[in-house]
């Protein structure tokens, strides 16, 4: 009957193939789609572009404007380099945008312009959503200790070796705080030790 056929179609069944031992083969259910072959992950640039469109649809003008400024800064870097940016280079652009806004927040607060400082802080929050999570102080201190051990640094003149080891591991995850952590650790010793 037609009712029975439609009920059978509504309930997905496992494929009816059997192994040589007579057990059913674990297969996908009928009607389900296989995973897309050749699907590639979305790049950071594509994610920003789709978020601009979403912000436009939702009417979030601050988010839309901030992401447009980021996309524009990335576009300018692409034009200078003459090639598309990788995700790592795009992250560098985002980090520069955050850094410039942090400087603006400080300048606005020193000038008594709290409204503009809070706007810049809101922009930082939006851009920071695309950056990797920042290192905690404990994680940063652990990396500093590891860097000192790995480079064999034992006096303040060896700070260049430590920074060279540390910089690629903290890129876009620590905003210059590793300099302070190293200097703090160096000054905690006798002055001759790092």
Tab-separated table of C-alpha atoms in Angstrom, residues 3 5 7 10 15 17 30 40 51 66 71-72 86-87 96 108-109 124 133 150 173 175 187:
chain	number	residue	atom	x	y	z
A	3	UNK	CA	1.101	4.314	3.237
A	5	UNK	CA	5.874	2.416	1.212
A	7	UNK	CA	6.609	4.718	6.051
A	10	UNK	CA	10.826	7.555	6.162
A	15	UNK	CA	22.587	-1.566	3.901
A	17	UNK	CA	25.299	-6.386	2.628
A	30	UNK	CA	20.238	4.826	3.178
A	40	UNK	CA	38.857	22.184	1.945
A	51	UNK	CA	31.317	37.434	8.580
A	66	UNK	CA	35.823	46.736	11.638
A	71	UNK	CA	39.924	43.181	4.867
A	72	UNK	CA	41.144	46.468	3.405
A	86	UNK	CA	48.471	32.845	3.560
A	87	UNK	CA	46.538	32.364	6.791
A	96	UNK	CA	48.960	44.625	13.568
A	108	UNK	CA	42.556	58.276	23.877
A	109	UNK	CA	42.554	57.455	27.586
A	124	UNK	CA	39.859	44.995	19.557
A	133	UNK	CA	43.949	32.312	22.087
A	150	UNK	CA	66.975	24.929	25.323
A	173	UNK	CA	49.697	34.593	21.071
A	175	UNK	CA	51.967	40.678	22.561
A	187	UNK	CA	66.183	40.456	37.332
